[in-house]
Amino acid sequence: MRPGPSLLLSVFVLGAAACTSAPSARPGEDPDTPTGPSSSEEPTVPERSSCAGLPAGPGTHEWTVTHDGRARTYRVRVPPHYDATRPTPIVVAFHGYGSNPEQLEVQTGLSTLADTEGFLAVYPRGLSDAEISGGTAAPRDNTRGWNAGACCGRAQIANVDDVGFVDALLADLDTHVCVDPRRTFATGFSNGGFFNYRLACERAGRFAAIAPVSGMATSGPCAPSRAVPVLHIHGTDDSVIRYAGGSNIPFGRPYPSAETSVKGWAEHNGCRQVATRTYQRGDATCAAFTECSPENATASLCTVRGGGHTWPGSPVPYGNPTHDLNATLEAWRFFQTRPRP
């Protein structure tokens, strides 16, 4: 049996080179040393009320875009009742370190929900060690990751411009399908969750809201151009990315707790500094910082008591995920009421 994504990241944490986050999760606070490439200015985000002449139809597609001299690929699920003339919301889902788009698609069940709810599910593919070195990845390469500032793996060490890749991906996606720029969202697992936070810092004009799972707030300068709603989901017994924060990743930096990660964004978004419980079932509890500016720019934390490094509600039993909370469904519900102004 092929190892699951959380096992691969556990192996990475125990013996490979690195990923983590800075000790502060507060947007705008600089770390002691830079951990990622300087980001360029945010690209202009198009506004649209309709589309014409776009070729893709329903189904699963694999598309390639060239960025920094490399061919970068991404996977897209277009729902059955997609209308090519009508701007459609998208959820961009970033896999964890050592994983890939296909695994994340199965792990989350996101494409199944996309088919039901009518949004586009987009799965970017991180670079492998071999690709970063100028070679070709093996078919089952388990070294793919994202440069989330201070995390993870070779992508971080080599300062891969993954933010620029996302810009290129979104521009290329616009040539295939009718994307709603005001309803573009991001989610991700582990390393992909860290990267969600980085995108919230550097591409707040593009991503309307984020929903990271088992990934902490990014390190590095963070001065988002607008308040970004955050839904963070994490297990208290996660031994890979610890709920209480830590410095357990080789060659990495200390990273903040889940609570600190969310509270930092609540402060930035001007929210009331007392969280209100919004969900309680079995081992899962969610609490939100509300009365934000704007009102829907809430910062929420869903905690799974006893939960490990897993995707809550996953149809895949690896890691014994809870079914008292469905992270995929909760993320989509969160996104639906939080379009970009």
Short mmCIF file of C-alpha atoms in Angstrom, two decimals:
data_model
loop_
_atom_site.label_atom_id
_atom_site.label_comp_id
_atom_site.label_asym_id
_atom_site.label_seq_id
_atom_site.Cartn_x
_atom_site.Cartn_y
_atom_site.Cartn_z
CA MET A 1 0.00 0.00 0.00
CA ARG A 2 1.32 3.42 -0.91
CA PRO A 3 1.98 5.60 2.18
CA GLY A 4 -0.50 8.42 2.81
CA PRO A 5 0.38 12.12 2.80
CA SER A 6 0.61 12.45 6.59
CA LEU A 7 3.04 9.51 6.83
CA LEU A 8 5.22 11.05 4.12
CA LEU A 9 5.35 14.36 5.96
CA SER A 10 6.09 12.55 9.23
CA VAL A 11 9.12 10.94 7.60
CA PHE A 12 10.16 14.36 6.32
CA VAL A 13 9.85 15.89 9.78
CA LEU A 14 11.92 13.15 11.36
CA GLY A 15 14.74 13.03 8.88
CA ALA A 16 14.73 15.37 5.91
CA ALA A 17 15.37 19.02 5.30
CA ALA A 18 12.81 21.39 6.14
CA CYS A 19 9.87 23.49 6.78
CA THR A 20 8.30 25.66 9.44
CA SER A 21 6.96 29.02 10.26
CA ALA A 22 8.02 32.01 12.26
CA PRO A 23 7.06 32.44 15.90
CA SER A 24 4.61 35.23 15.16
CA ALA A 25 1.41 34.88 13.17
CA ARG A 26 0.49 38.54 13.22
CA PRO A 27 0.22 40.09 9.76
CA GLY A 28 2.75 42.84 9.23
CA GLU A 29 5.32 41.58 11.73
CA ASP A 30 8.71 40.96 10.13
CA PRO A 31 10.81 37.90 11.06
CA ASP A 32 14.46 38.17 12.07
CA THR A 33 15.61 36.97 8.66
CA PRO A 34 13.85 36.68 5.31
CA THR A 35 12.59 33.20 4.45
CA GLY A 36 11.21 33.58 0.95
CA PRO A 37 11.67 35.52 -2.25
CA SER A 38 10.42 39.08 -2.34
CA SER A 39 6.98 39.01 -3.90
CA SER A 40 6.14 41.27 -6.78
CA GLU A 41 3.11 43.53 -6.71
CA GLU A 42 -0.24 41.80 -6.95
CA PRO A 43 -1.39 41.42 -10.55
CA THR A 44 -4.52 43.23 -11.62
CA VAL A 45 -7.58 41.09 -11.00
CA PRO A 46 -10.10 41.19 -13.85
CA GLU A 47 -13.75 41.96 -13.28
CA ARG A 48 -16.33 40.15 -15.39
CA SER A 49 -20.02 39.48 -15.65
CA SER A 50 -19.86 36.96 -18.50
CA CYS A 51 -17.45 34.98 -20.71
CA ALA A 52 -17.26 33.93 -24.35
CA GLY A 53 -15.10 31.64 -26.46
CA LEU A 54 -13.64 29.51 -23.65
CA PRO A 55 -13.04 25.91 -24.78
CA ALA A 56 -13.20 23.64 -21.72
CA GLY A 57 -16.28 21.71 -20.72
CA PRO A 58 -17.25 19.45 -17.81
CA GLY A 59 -14.85 16.76 -16.69
CA THR A 60 -11.32 16.46 -15.30
CA HIS A 61 -8.53 18.29 -17.11
CA GLU A 62 -4.74 18.50 -16.79
CA TRP A 63 -3.23 21.77 -17.99
CA THR A 64 0.34 23.06 -18.15
CA VAL A 65 1.73 26.56 -17.86
CA THR A 66 5.35 27.66 -18.18
CA HIS A 67 6.74 29.63 -15.24
CA ASP A 68 10.38 30.45 -14.46
CA GLY A 69 11.41 28.25 -17.39
CA ARG A 70 9.66 25.18 -16.00
CA ALA A 71 6.53 23.41 -17.19
CA ARG A 72 4.14 23.50 -14.23
CA THR A 73 0.95 21.44 -14.23
CA TYR A 74 -2.38 21.63 -12.48
CA ARG A 75 -5.53 19.52 -12.35
CA VAL A 76 -9.05 20.94 -12.71
CA ARG A 77 -12.46 19.44 -12.06
CA VAL A 78 -15.22 21.18 -14.04
CA PRO A 79 -18.69 20.28 -12.70
CA PRO A 80 -21.36 18.62 -14.88
CA HIS A 81 -23.67 21.65 -15.12
CA TYR A 82 -20.93 24.22 -15.73
CA ASP A 83 -22.00 27.14 -17.95
CA ALA A 84 -19.06 28.45 -20.00
CA THR A 85 -20.67 31.90 -20.27
CA ARG A 86 -21.16 32.42 -16.55
CA PRO A 87 -18.43 33.34 -14.00
CA THR A 88 -17.99 30.32 -11.72
CA PRO A 89 -16.42 30.18 -8.24
CA ILE A 90 -13.16 28.27 -7.84
CA VAL A 91 -11.50 26.55 -4.89
CA VAL A 92 -7.74 26.16 -5.32
CA ALA A 93 -6.53 23.24 -3.16
CA PHE A 94 -2.83 22.83 -2.30
CA HIS A 95 -1.50 19.39 -1.39
CA GLY A 96 0.84 18.71 1.53
CA TYR A 97 4.57 18.03 1.37
CA GLY A 98 5.25 14.64 -0.21
CA SER A 99 1.77 14.45 -1.72
CA ASN A 100 0.24 15.45 -5.07
CA PRO A 101 -3.03 16.72 -6.61
CA GLU A 102 -4.44 13.23 -7.16
CA GLN A 103 -3.98 12.25 -3.52
CA LEU A 104 -5.48 15.51 -2.25
CA GLU A 105 -8.47 15.13 -4.56
CA VAL A 106 -9.23 11.73 -3.02
CA GLN A 107 -8.30 12.77 0.52
CA THR A 108 -10.69 15.74 0.54
CA GLY A 109 -13.54 14.61 -1.69
CA LEU A 110 -13.47 18.17 -3.04
CA SER A 111 -14.26 17.22 -6.64
CA THR A 112 -17.35 15.31 -5.52
CA LEU A 113 -18.57 18.41 -3.68
CA ALA A 114 -17.67 20.60 -6.69
CA ASP A 115 -19.88 18.45 -8.92
CA THR A 116 -22.79 18.86 -6.49
CA GLU A 117 -22.33 22.54 -5.67
CA GLY A 118 -21.21 23.77 -9.10
CA PHE A 119 -17.79 25.24 -8.42
CA LEU A 120 -14.42 24.57 -10.09
CA ALA A 121 -11.91 22.54 -8.05
CA VAL A 122 -8.29 23.34 -8.94
CA TYR A 123 -5.31 21.28 -7.73
CA PRO A 124 -1.85 22.80 -8.43
CA ARG A 125 1.17 20.47 -8.43
CA GLY A 126 4.21 21.43 -6.36
CA LEU A 127 7.72 20.90 -7.73
CA SER A 128 9.75 17.84 -6.74
CA ASP A 129 13.42 17.86 -5.74
CA ALA A 130 14.37 16.50 -9.17
CA GLU A 131 12.43 19.18 -11.01
CA ILE A 132 13.94 21.96 -8.90
CA SER A 133 17.38 20.58 -9.78
CA GLY A 134 16.53 20.69 -13.50
CA GLY A 135 15.71 17.00 -13.90
CA THR A 136 12.59 14.93 -14.36
CA ALA A 137 10.48 13.63 -11.48
CA ALA A 138 9.91 9.91 -11.07
CA PRO A 139 6.27 8.80 -11.52
CA ARG A 140 5.77 8.40 -7.79
CA ASP A 141 8.04 11.17 -6.56
CA ASN A 142 7.16 12.01 -2.95
CA THR A 143 9.21 15.20 -2.54
CA ARG A 144 6.72 17.73 -3.93
CA GLY A 145 6.04 20.79 -1.82
CA TRP A 146 5.42 24.53 -1.64
CA ASN A 147 7.58 27.45 -0.64
CA ALA A 148 5.42 28.85 2.14
CA GLY A 149 8.12 31.27 3.32
CA ALA A 150 9.83 29.08 5.90
CA CYS A 151 8.28 25.76 4.88
CA CYS A 152 8.67 23.22 3.21
CA GLY A 153 11.44 21.08 1.79
CA ARG A 154 13.47 21.84 -1.30
CA ALA A 155 10.89 24.34 -2.61
CA GLN A 156 11.54 26.54 0.41
CA ILE A 157 15.30 25.96 0.47
CA ALA A 158 15.64 26.84 -3.24
CA ASN A 159 13.33 29.88 -2.92
CA VAL A 160 10.95 28.58 -5.59
CA ASP A 161 8.58 31.34 -6.70
CA ASP A 162 5.37 29.44 -6.02
CA VAL A 163 3.39 32.66 -5.55
CA GLY A 164 4.39 33.63 -9.09
CA PHE A 165 3.36 30.16 -10.27
CA VAL A 166 -0.10 30.68 -8.78
CA ASP A 167 -0.36 33.99 -10.67
CA ALA A 168 0.56 32.20 -13.90
CA LEU A 169 -1.84 29.34 -13.17
CA LEU A 170 -4.78 31.68 -12.59
CA ALA A 171 -3.99 33.63 -15.77
CA ASP A 172 -3.84 30.37 -17.75
CA LEU A 173 -7.03 29.07 -16.13
CA ASP A 174 -8.79 32.18 -17.43
CA THR A 175 -8.09 30.99 -20.99
CA HIS A 176 -9.87 27.67 -20.42
CA VAL A 177 -12.84 28.27 -18.10
CA CYS A 178 -15.03 31.15 -16.92
CA VAL A 179 -13.65 32.03 -13.49
CA ASP A 180 -15.35 34.38 -11.05
CA PRO A 181 -12.50 36.61 -9.79
CA ARG A 182 -14.57 37.73 -6.79
CA ARG A 183 -15.14 34.12 -5.68
CA THR A 184 -11.64 32.63 -5.84
CA PHE A 185 -10.75 30.75 -2.66
CA ALA A 186 -7.86 28.67 -1.31
CA THR A 187 -7.63 25.63 0.92
CA GLY A 188 -4.78 23.22 1.59
CA PHE A 189 -3.36 20.56 3.85
CA SER A 190 -0.21 20.82 5.99
CA ASN A 191 2.47 22.46 3.78
CA GLY A 192 -0.43 23.51 1.54
CA GLY A 193 -2.12 25.10 4.57
CA PHE A 194 1.03 27.09 5.36
CA PHE A 195 1.00 28.24 1.74
CA ASN A 196 -2.64 29.36 2.07
CA TYR A 197 -1.52 31.81 4.73
CA ARG A 198 1.28 33.09 2.52
CA LEU A 199 -1.18 33.71 -0.31
CA ALA A 200 -3.46 35.58 2.10
CA CYS A 201 -0.52 37.87 2.88
CA GLU A 202 0.68 38.40 -0.68
CA ARG A 203 -2.39 37.84 -2.85
CA ALA A 204 -5.25 39.18 -0.75
CA GLY A 205 -6.55 40.98 -3.83
CA ARG A 206 -7.01 37.64 -5.60
CA PHE A 207 -8.09 35.18 -2.89
CA ALA A 208 -11.36 36.08 -1.23
CA ALA A 209 -10.87 33.72 1.76
CA ILE A 210 -8.71 30.79 2.89
CA ALA A 211 -9.37 27.54 4.78
CA PRO A 212 -6.06 25.87 5.79
CA VAL A 213 -6.08 22.44 7.44
CA SER A 214 -3.13 21.47 9.69
CA GLY A 215 -0.98 24.36 8.49
CA MET A 216 0.08 27.44 10.45
CA ALA A 217 0.38 31.13 9.63
CA THR A 218 3.30 31.97 7.41
CA SER A 219 6.48 33.74 8.42
CA GLY A 220 7.96 36.70 6.65
CA PRO A 221 6.61 40.18 6.06
CA CYS A 222 2.83 40.17 5.83
CA ALA A 223 0.94 43.26 4.72
CA PRO A 224 -2.24 42.08 2.99
CA SER A 225 -4.03 44.59 0.80
CA ARG A 226 -7.37 43.78 2.43
CA ALA A 227 -8.88 41.82 5.31
CA VAL A 228 -8.94 38.12 4.42
CA PRO A 229 -11.44 35.77 6.13
CA VAL A 230 -9.74 32.69 7.60
CA LEU A 231 -11.12 29.29 8.62
CA HIS A 232 -8.36 27.20 10.23
CA ILE A 233 -8.94 23.49 11.06
CA HIS A 234 -6.51 21.53 13.26
CA GLY A 235 -6.31 18.47 15.52
CA THR A 236 -4.98 18.80 19.06
CA ASP A 237 -2.90 15.59 18.75
CA ASP A 238 -1.27 16.46 15.45
CA SER A 239 2.34 15.31 15.96
CA VAL A 240 3.56 16.65 12.60
CA ILE A 241 2.36 20.26 12.75
CA ARG A 242 1.66 20.64 16.45
CA TYR A 243 -1.54 22.36 17.54
CA ALA A 244 0.32 24.27 20.26
CA GLY A 245 3.11 25.31 17.90
CA GLY A 246 6.68 24.08 18.03
CA SER A 247 10.12 23.82 16.50
CA ASN A 248 10.12 20.14 15.62
CA ILE A 249 10.99 20.35 11.93
CA PRO A 250 14.67 19.94 11.03
CA PHE A 251 16.33 23.09 9.66
CA GLY A 252 13.07 24.96 10.21
CA ARG A 253 11.98 27.81 12.39
CA PRO A 254 9.56 27.75 15.32
CA TYR A 255 5.96 28.05 14.18
CA PRO A 256 2.99 29.50 16.07
CA SER A 257 0.06 27.66 17.56
CA ALA A 258 -3.25 27.28 15.75
CA GLU A 259 -4.83 29.72 18.18
CA THR A 260 -2.09 32.32 17.65
CA SER A 261 -2.32 31.90 13.88
CA VAL A 262 -6.03 32.66 13.88
CA LYS A 263 -5.92 35.40 16.51
CA GLY A 264 -3.25 37.26 14.52
CA TRP A 265 -5.60 37.44 11.55
CA ALA A 266 -8.53 38.38 13.78
CA GLU A 267 -6.53 41.38 15.02
CA HIS A 268 -5.57 42.37 11.48
CA ASN A 269 -9.18 42.08 10.33
CA GLY A 270 -10.36 44.33 13.16
CA CYS A 271 -12.43 41.62 14.81
CA ARG A 272 -13.73 41.61 18.36
CA GLN A 273 -11.06 39.90 20.46
CA VAL A 274 -13.38 37.37 22.06
CA ALA A 275 -14.25 34.27 20.04
CA THR A 276 -17.80 32.94 19.91
CA ARG A 277 -18.56 29.23 19.57
CA THR A 278 -20.19 28.49 16.23
CA TYR A 279 -20.12 24.67 16.04
CA GLN A 280 -20.02 21.77 18.48
CA ARG A 281 -20.34 18.10 17.65
CA GLY A 282 -18.54 15.19 19.28
CA ASP A 283 -14.82 15.91 19.27
CA ALA A 284 -15.09 19.01 17.03
CA THR A 285 -15.56 22.61 18.16
CA CYS A 286 -15.41 25.80 16.09
CA ALA A 287 -15.10 29.35 17.40
CA ALA A 288 -15.08 32.60 15.43
CA PHE A 289 -13.77 36.09 16.01
CA THR A 290 -16.61 38.29 14.71
CA GLU A 291 -17.61 41.98 14.46
CA CYS A 292 -14.80 42.44 11.95
CA SER A 293 -14.15 45.11 9.35
CA PRO A 294 -15.77 44.24 7.02
CA GLU A 295 -18.23 42.16 9.02
CA ASN A 296 -17.72 38.93 7.04
CA ALA A 297 -13.90 38.99 7.45
CA THR A 298 -14.12 36.58 10.37
CA ALA A 299 -11.22 34.50 11.65
CA SER A 300 -12.35 31.06 12.82
CA LEU A 301 -10.66 28.04 14.38
CA CYS A 302 -12.14 24.54 14.28
CA THR A 303 -10.43 22.28 16.81
CA VAL A 304 -10.63 18.47 16.72
CA ARG A 305 -9.90 17.10 20.19
CA GLY A 306 -7.57 14.11 19.83
CA GLY A 307 -7.31 14.71 16.08
CA GLY A 308 -4.05 13.87 14.31
CA HIS A 309 -2.43 14.98 11.06
CA THR A 310 -5.51 14.20 8.97
CA TRP A 311 -8.24 15.85 6.92
CA PRO A 312 -11.43 15.81 9.07
CA GLY A 313 -14.32 14.08 7.35
CA SER A 314 -12.06 12.50 4.74
CA PRO A 315 -13.53 9.54 2.83
CA VAL A 316 -10.06 7.96 3.10
CA PRO A 317 -9.59 6.20 6.46
CA TYR A 318 -5.84 6.90 6.65
CA GLY A 319 -4.97 8.45 10.01
CA ASN A 320 -8.45 7.81 11.43
CA PRO A 321 -10.00 11.20 10.58
CA THR A 322 -12.95 12.38 12.63
CA HIS A 323 -16.41 12.43 11.07
CA ASP A 324 -17.77 14.93 13.59
CA LEU A 325 -16.54 17.66 11.23
CA ASN A 326 -16.30 17.63 7.43
CA ALA A 327 -13.48 20.04 6.60
CA THR A 328 -14.34 20.14 2.88
CA LEU A 329 -17.99 20.98 3.46
CA GLU A 330 -17.24 23.51 6.21
CA ALA A 331 -14.69 25.27 3.99
CA TRP A 332 -17.20 25.56 1.15
CA ARG A 333 -19.92 26.87 3.48
CA PHE A 334 -17.44 29.43 4.79
CA PHE A 335 -16.47 30.49 1.27
CA GLN A 336 -20.04 30.87 0.01
CA THR A 337 -20.75 33.92 2.17
CA ARG A 338 -17.35 35.59 1.70
CA PRO A 339 -16.81 36.83 -1.86
CA ARG A 340 -14.11 39.43 -2.40
CA PRO A 341 -15.50 43.00 -2.26
#
